[in-house]
PDB file of C-alpha atoms in Angstrom:
ATOM      1  CA  UNK A   1     -42.441 -11.277-101.269  1.00 57.00           C
ATOM      2  CA  UNK A   2     -42.403 -11.990-104.983  1.00 64.00           C
ATOM      3  CA  UNK A   3     -40.372  -8.823-105.663  1.00 66.00           C
ATOM      4  CA  UNK A   4     -37.686  -9.936-103.225  1.00 62.00           C
ATOM      5  CA  UNK A   5     -37.570 -13.352-104.887  1.00 56.00           C
ATOM      6  CA  UNK A   6     -37.218 -11.745-108.342  1.00 62.00           C
ATOM      7  CA  UNK A   7     -34.468  -9.466-107.048  1.00 56.00           C
ATOM      8  CA  UNK A   8     -32.447 -12.381-105.638  1.00 54.00           C
ATOM      9  CA  UNK A   9     -33.052 -14.431-108.793  1.00 57.00           C
ATOM     10  CA  UNK A  10     -31.658 -11.592-110.929  1.00 59.00           C
ATOM     11  CA  UNK A  11     -28.700 -11.191-108.580  1.00 53.00           C
ATOM     12  CA  UNK A  12     -27.976 -14.937-108.686  1.00 52.00           C
ATOM     13  CA  UNK A  13     -28.050 -14.905-112.494  1.00 54.00           C
ATOM     14  CA  UNK A  14     -25.750 -11.885-112.567  1.00 52.00           C
ATOM     15  CA  UNK A  15     -23.339 -13.677-110.228  1.00 52.00           C
ATOM     16  CA  UNK A  16     -23.309 -16.757-112.475  1.00 52.00           C
ATOM     17  CA  UNK A  17     -22.736 -14.605-115.561  1.00 54.00           C
ATOM     18  CA  UNK A  18     -19.824 -12.877-113.851  1.00 55.00           C
ATOM     19  CA  UNK A  19     -18.367 -16.213-112.724  1.00 54.00           C
ATOM     20  CA  UNK A  20     -18.795 -17.754-116.186  1.00 56.00           C
ATOM     21  CA  UNK A  21     -17.108 -14.779-117.862  1.00 53.00           C
ATOM     22  CA  UNK A  22     -14.277 -14.874-115.323  1.00 53.00           C
ATOM     23  CA  UNK A  23     -13.667 -18.588-115.858  1.00 53.00           C
ATOM     24  CA  UNK A  24     -13.842 -18.262-119.640  1.00 53.00           C
ATOM     25  CA  UNK A  25     -11.470 -15.315-119.699  1.00 51.00           C
ATOM     26  CA  UNK A  26      -9.143 -17.095-117.270  1.00 52.00           C
ATOM     27  CA  UNK A  27      -9.125 -19.977-119.749  1.00 52.00           C
ATOM     28  CA  UNK A  28      -8.221 -17.535-122.523  1.00 45.00           C
ATOM     29  CA  UNK A  29      -5.449 -15.996-120.445  1.00 46.00           C
ATOM     30  CA  UNK A  30      -3.954 -19.059-118.762  1.00 48.00           C
ATOM     31  CA  UNK A  31      -5.225 -22.091-120.655  1.00 51.00           C
ATOM     32  CA  UNK A  32      -6.343 -25.431-119.342  1.00 53.00           C
ATOM     33  CA  UNK A  33      -3.988 -27.680-117.404  1.00 55.00           C
ATOM     34  CA  UNK A  34      -3.451 -30.719-119.607  1.00 52.00           C
ATOM     35  CA  UNK A  35      -0.635 -32.223-117.525  1.00 58.00           C
ATOM     36  CA  UNK A  36      -3.093 -34.497-115.714  1.00 61.00           C
ATOM     37  CA  UNK A  37      -4.783 -35.820-118.850  1.00 61.00           C
ATOM     38  CA  UNK A  38      -5.555 -39.492-118.348  1.00 71.00           C
ATOM     39  CA  UNK A  39      -6.940 -40.338-121.768  1.00 72.00           C
ATOM     40  CA  UNK A  40      -6.773 -43.783-123.294  1.00 77.00           C
ATOM     41  CA  UNK A  41      -4.797 -44.635-126.417  1.00 76.00           C
ATOM     42  CA  UNK A  42      -6.688 -44.822-129.690  1.00 75.00           C
ATOM     43  CA  UNK A  43      -6.771 -48.483-130.664  1.00 81.00           C
ATOM     44  CA  UNK A  44      -9.231 -48.082-133.530  1.00 77.00           C
ATOM     45  CA  UNK A  45      -7.809 -49.947-136.537  1.00 80.00           C
ATOM     46  CA  UNK A  46      -6.787 -47.955-139.594  1.00 79.00           C
ATOM     47  CA  UNK A  47      -9.479 -48.031-142.269  1.00 79.00           C
ATOM     48  CA  UNK A  48      -7.962 -49.239-145.535  1.00 84.00           C
ATOM     49  CA  UNK A  49     -11.152 -49.166-147.651  1.00 86.00           C
ATOM     50  CA  UNK A  50     -10.917 -47.398-151.015  1.00 88.00           C
ATOM     51  CA  UNK A  51     -12.506 -43.930-151.018  1.00 89.00           C
ATOM     52  CA  UNK A  52     -15.295 -43.239-153.522  1.00 93.00           C
ATOM     53  CA  UNK A  53     -15.767 -39.790-155.039  1.00 94.00           C
ATOM     54  CA  UNK A  54     -19.315 -38.620-154.302  1.00 94.00           C
ATOM     55  CA  UNK A  55     -19.155 -34.925-155.272  1.00 95.00           C
ATOM     56  CA  UNK A  56     -16.873 -32.744-157.356  1.00 96.00           C
ATOM     57  CA  UNK A  57     -16.509 -28.964-157.587  1.00 96.00           C
ATOM     58  CA  UNK A  58     -14.093 -26.695-159.443  1.00 96.00           C
ATOM     59  CA  UNK A  59     -11.163 -27.076-157.012  1.00 95.00           C
ATOM     60  CA  UNK A  60     -11.858 -30.307-155.211  1.00 95.00           C
ATOM     61  CA  UNK A  61     -13.926 -33.370-154.530  1.00 95.00           C
ATOM     62  CA  UNK A  62     -15.601 -35.120-151.619  1.00 94.00           C
ATOM     63  CA  UNK A  63     -15.189 -38.825-150.948  1.00 92.00           C
ATOM     64  CA  UNK A  64     -16.899 -41.368-148.750  1.00 91.00           C
ATOM     65  CA  UNK A  65     -15.111 -44.349-147.279  1.00 88.00           C
ATOM     66  CA  UNK A  66     -16.898 -47.542-146.298  1.00 88.00           C
ATOM     67  CA  UNK A  67     -16.932 -47.897-142.529  1.00 82.00           C
ATOM     68  CA  UNK A  68     -16.195 -44.214-141.889  1.00 81.00           C
ATOM     69  CA  UNK A  69     -18.881 -41.851-140.635  1.00 82.00           C
ATOM     70  CA  UNK A  70     -17.246 -38.730-142.044  1.00 84.00           C
ATOM     71  CA  UNK A  71     -16.469 -37.424-145.519  1.00 89.00           C
ATOM     72  CA  UNK A  72     -12.963 -36.836-146.829  1.00 89.00           C
ATOM     73  CA  UNK A  73     -12.279 -33.834-149.040  1.00 92.00           C
ATOM     74  CA  UNK A  74      -9.418 -33.187-151.435  1.00 92.00           C
ATOM     75  CA  UNK A  75      -8.970 -29.538-152.394  1.00 95.00           C
ATOM     76  CA  UNK A  76      -6.389 -27.702-154.461  1.00 95.00           C
ATOM     77  CA  UNK A  77      -5.582 -24.228-155.754  1.00 96.00           C
ATOM     78  CA  UNK A  78      -4.656 -21.086-153.852  1.00 96.00           C
ATOM     79  CA  UNK A  79      -5.825 -20.546-150.272  1.00 95.00           C
ATOM     80  CA  UNK A  80      -9.085 -18.834-151.253  1.00 97.00           C
ATOM     81  CA  UNK A  81      -9.897 -21.467-153.913  1.00 97.00           C
ATOM     82  CA  UNK A  82      -9.203 -24.331-151.483  1.00 96.00           C
ATOM     83  CA  UNK A  83     -11.359 -22.668-148.852  1.00 95.00           C
ATOM     84  CA  UNK A  84     -14.157 -22.081-151.354  1.00 97.00           C
ATOM     85  CA  UNK A  85     -14.089 -25.719-152.519  1.00 97.00           C
ATOM     86  CA  UNK A  86     -13.965 -26.936-148.909  1.00 95.00           C
ATOM     87  CA  UNK A  87     -16.959 -24.769-147.966  1.00 96.00           C
ATOM     88  CA  UNK A  88     -18.900 -25.808-151.054  1.00 97.00           C
ATOM     89  CA  UNK A  89     -18.221 -29.520-150.500  1.00 96.00           C
ATOM     90  CA  UNK A  90     -19.104 -29.476-146.787  1.00 94.00           C
ATOM     91  CA  UNK A  91     -21.916 -26.916-146.969  1.00 95.00           C
ATOM     92  CA  UNK A  92     -24.273 -29.280-145.119  1.00 93.00           C
ATOM     93  CA  UNK A  93     -21.782 -30.700-142.608  1.00 93.00           C
ATOM     94  CA  UNK A  94     -20.217 -27.407-141.408  1.00 92.00           C
ATOM     95  CA  UNK A  95     -23.319 -25.930-139.683  1.00 93.00           C
ATOM     96  CA  UNK A  96     -23.932 -29.274-137.969  1.00 92.00           C
ATOM     97  CA  UNK A  97     -20.317 -29.305-136.736  1.00 89.00           C
ATOM     98  CA  UNK A  98     -20.536 -25.730-135.443  1.00 89.00           C
ATOM     99  CA  UNK A  99     -23.776 -26.529-133.610  1.00 90.00           C
ATOM    100  CA  UNK A 100     -22.511 -29.762-132.048  1.00 89.00           C
ATOM    101  CA  UNK A 101     -19.145 -28.248-131.072  1.00 86.00           C
ATOM    102  CA  UNK A 102     -20.819 -25.227-129.490  1.00 86.00           C
ATOM    103  CA  UNK A 103     -23.220 -27.475-127.566  1.00 87.00           C
ATOM    104  CA  UNK A 104     -20.336 -29.637-126.339  1.00 85.00           C
ATOM    105  CA  UNK A 105     -18.205 -26.720-125.155  1.00 83.00           C
ATOM    106  CA  UNK A 106     -21.122 -24.928-123.497  1.00 83.00           C
ATOM    107  CA  UNK A 107     -21.808 -28.165-121.582  1.00 84.00           C
ATOM    108  CA  UNK A 108     -18.133 -28.211-120.519  1.00 80.00           C
ATOM    109  CA  UNK A 109     -18.401 -24.605-119.324  1.00 80.00           C
ATOM    110  CA  UNK A 110     -21.606 -25.381-117.426  1.00 82.00           C
ATOM    111  CA  UNK A 111     -19.827 -28.277-115.709  1.00 81.00           C
ATOM    112  CA  UNK A 112     -16.922 -26.007-114.719  1.00 79.00           C
ATOM    113  CA  UNK A 113     -19.144 -23.208-113.428  1.00 79.00           C
ATOM    114  CA  UNK A 114     -21.477 -25.626-111.623  1.00 79.00           C
ATOM    115  CA  UNK A 115     -18.585 -26.707-109.420  1.00 80.00           C
ATOM    116  CA  UNK A 116     -18.393 -23.194-107.950  1.00 80.00           C
ATOM    117  CA  UNK A 117     -22.108 -22.840-107.212  1.00 81.00           C
ATOM    118  CA  UNK A 118     -24.464 -24.302-104.613  1.00 82.00           C
ATOM    119  CA  UNK A 119     -25.826 -27.733-105.594  1.00 84.00           C
ATOM    120  CA  UNK A 120     -29.380 -26.376-105.715  1.00 85.00           C
ATOM    121  CA  UNK A 121     -28.457 -23.880-108.462  1.00 83.00           C
ATOM    122  CA  UNK A 122     -30.016 -25.133-111.743  1.00 84.00           C
ATOM    123  CA  UNK A 123     -27.647 -25.910-114.626  1.00 84.00           C
ATOM    124  CA  UNK A 124     -30.282 -24.584-117.012  1.00 85.00           C
ATOM    125  CA  UNK A 125     -29.756 -21.084-115.581  1.00 82.00           C
ATOM    126  CA  UNK A 126     -26.070 -21.252-116.454  1.00 83.00           C
ATOM    127  CA  UNK A 127     -26.859 -22.379-120.002  1.00 85.00           C
ATOM    128  CA  UNK A 128     -29.493 -19.642-120.327  1.00 85.00           C
ATOM    129  CA  UNK A 129     -27.029 -16.998-119.189  1.00 83.00           C
ATOM    130  CA  UNK A 130     -24.328 -18.205-121.594  1.00 82.00           C
ATOM    131  CA  UNK A 131     -26.866 -18.223-124.435  1.00 84.00           C
ATOM    132  CA  UNK A 132     -28.629 -14.937-123.621  1.00 85.00           C
ATOM    133  CA  UNK A 133     -25.365 -13.037-123.173  1.00 82.00           C
ATOM    134  CA  UNK A 134     -23.778 -14.879-126.109  1.00 83.00           C
ATOM    135  CA  UNK A 135     -20.737 -15.556-123.901  1.00 83.00           C
ATOM    136  CA  UNK A 136     -19.339 -18.466-125.894  1.00 83.00           C
ATOM    137  CA  UNK A 137     -19.185 -16.507-129.136  1.00 87.00           C
ATOM    138  CA  UNK A 138     -17.949 -13.356-127.392  1.00 86.00           C
ATOM    139  CA  UNK A 139     -15.035 -15.207-125.805  1.00 85.00           C
ATOM    140  CA  UNK A 140     -14.087 -16.649-129.209  1.00 85.00           C
ATOM    141  CA  UNK A 141     -14.383 -13.170-130.757  1.00 89.00           C
ATOM    142  CA  UNK A 142     -12.033 -11.736-128.116  1.00 88.00           C
ATOM    143  CA  UNK A 143      -9.544 -14.570-128.665  1.00 86.00           C
ATOM    144  CA  UNK A 144      -9.631 -14.054-132.436  1.00 89.00           C
ATOM    145  CA  UNK A 145      -9.157 -10.310-131.959  1.00 90.00           C
ATOM    146  CA  UNK A 146      -6.078 -11.030-129.813  1.00 89.00           C
ATOM    147  CA  UNK A 147      -4.580 -13.285-132.488  1.00 89.00           C
ATOM    148  CA  UNK A 148      -5.726 -11.803-135.808  1.00 91.00           C
ATOM    149  CA  UNK A 149      -2.583  -9.742-136.411  1.00 94.00           C
ATOM    150  CA  UNK A 150      -0.516 -12.946-136.173  1.00 92.00           C
ATOM    151  CA  UNK A 151      -2.612 -14.981-138.621  1.00 91.00           C
ATOM    152  CA  UNK A 152      -1.062 -15.089-142.118  1.00 92.00           C
ATOM    153  CA  UNK A 153      -3.007 -13.561-145.024  1.00 96.00           C
ATOM    154  CA  UNK A 154      -3.333 -16.907-146.811  1.00 95.00           C
ATOM    155  CA  UNK A 155      -5.151 -18.332-143.761  1.00 94.00           C
ATOM    156  CA  UNK A 156      -7.522 -15.340-143.709  1.00 95.00           C
ATOM    157  CA  UNK A 157      -8.064 -15.879-147.454  1.00 97.00           C
ATOM    158  CA  UNK A 158      -8.944 -19.518-146.792  1.00 95.00           C
ATOM    159  CA  UNK A 159     -11.461 -18.477-144.100  1.00 96.00           C
ATOM    160  CA  UNK A 160     -13.047 -16.105-146.621  1.00 97.00           C
ATOM    161  CA  UNK A 161     -13.184 -18.890-149.201  1.00 97.00           C
ATOM    162  CA  UNK A 162     -14.834 -21.219-146.676  1.00 95.00           C
ATOM    163  CA  UNK A 163     -17.416 -18.544-145.926  1.00 97.00           C
ATOM    164  CA  UNK A 164     -18.129 -17.771-149.572  1.00 98.00           C
ATOM    165  CA  UNK A 165     -18.311 -21.450-150.530  1.00 97.00           C
ATOM    166  CA  UNK A 166     -20.595 -22.451-147.661  1.00 96.00           C
ATOM    167  CA  UNK A 167     -22.676 -19.295-147.235  1.00 97.00           C
ATOM    168  CA  UNK A 168     -21.702 -19.118-143.540  1.00 96.00           C
ATOM    169  CA  UNK A 169     -20.405 -15.800-142.120  1.00 95.00           C
ATOM    170  CA  UNK A 170     -16.599 -15.617-142.176  1.00 96.00           C
ATOM    171  CA  UNK A 171     -16.566 -14.681-138.465  1.00 94.00           C
ATOM    172  CA  UNK A 172     -17.687 -18.198-137.546  1.00 93.00           C
ATOM    173  CA  UNK A 173     -14.658 -19.750-139.233  1.00 93.00           C
ATOM    174  CA  UNK A 174     -12.306 -17.154-137.799  1.00 93.00           C
ATOM    175  CA  UNK A 175     -13.628 -17.543-134.275  1.00 90.00           C
ATOM    176  CA  UNK A 176     -13.857 -21.345-134.272  1.00 87.00           C
ATOM    177  CA  UNK A 177     -10.298 -21.519-135.585  1.00 86.00           C
ATOM    178  CA  UNK A 178      -9.006 -20.087-132.293  1.00 84.00           C
ATOM    179  CA  UNK A 179     -11.067 -22.403-130.079  1.00 80.00           C
ATOM    180  CA  UNK A 180      -8.019 -24.584-129.310  1.00 75.00           C
ATOM    181  CA  UNK A 181      -6.267 -21.481-127.973  1.00 75.00           C
ATOM    182  CA  UNK A 182      -9.126 -20.722-125.573  1.00 71.00           C
ATOM    183  CA  UNK A 183      -8.816 -24.004-123.724  1.00 65.00           C
ATOM    184  CA  UNK A 184      -5.399 -25.181-124.926  1.00 61.00           C
ATOM    185  CA  UNK A 185      -6.871 -28.409-126.214  1.00 62.00           C
ATOM    186  CA  UNK A 186      -4.669 -31.089-127.654  1.00 59.00           C
ATOM    187  CA  UNK A 187      -5.874 -32.308-131.030  1.00 59.00           C
ATOM    188  CA  UNK A 188      -4.670 -34.651-133.704  1.00 60.00           C
ATOM    189  CA  UNK A 189      -4.410 -33.586-137.317  1.00 62.00           C
ATOM    190  CA  UNK A 190      -3.162 -35.346-140.393  1.00 65.00           C
ATOM    191  CA  UNK A 191      -1.937 -33.965-143.656  1.00 69.00           C
ATOM    192  CA  UNK A 192      -0.564 -36.044-146.502  1.00 72.00           C
ATOM    193  CA  UNK A 193       1.124 -35.045-149.752  1.00 72.00           C
ATOM    194  CA  UNK A 194       3.708 -36.219-152.227  1.00 75.00           C
ATOM    195  CA  UNK A 195       4.797 -39.833-151.880  1.00 77.00           C
ATOM    196  CA  UNK A 196       2.515 -40.290-148.833  1.00 72.00           C
ATOM    197  CA  UNK A 197      -0.491 -40.346-151.166  1.00 73.00           C
ATOM    198  CA  UNK A 198      -1.459 -42.654-154.012  1.00 68.00           C
ATOM    199  CA  UNK A 199      -1.622 -39.823-156.525  1.00 57.00           C
TER     200      UNK A 199
END
């Protein structure tokens, strides 16, 4: 009967939600195994084009570089002022980044969960469950809560500056900042100062 079908559909969705939460929380607790990473080296040549200043604010400026598809920002001041300038300069780019990153990681979660379910189980149900229960953001909120007492005040000040400068809630910056801890991703970052810069 239709009622029986609805019952089993609800039960299947509940099972997927439970499985998704379990896998996400296991990722928080134990991290991803990166020992079998078989990535390829980055052989993209270093871009040596001169940056051009395209926007300035009180404590920073944004530059574009020919051949690069991303802006470069230079900020200065205390942590809050740098965060504010950063948020102000990338006010348009930050929401796009959050949206694309969330979409990417939800797709990764769907791929993980799908491996534990029957082949006939639609991926769209998994995505719907993650979205309707707000699982992605809740897992990040839990991770931030676990770490917040170990985050220095100046970092929290910078998050607040980013939020105030961009108009985006501070919780988004706080929660996205712990994303690498959720899945123990390996990233590359670059900072340059002093004699390593032209200025």
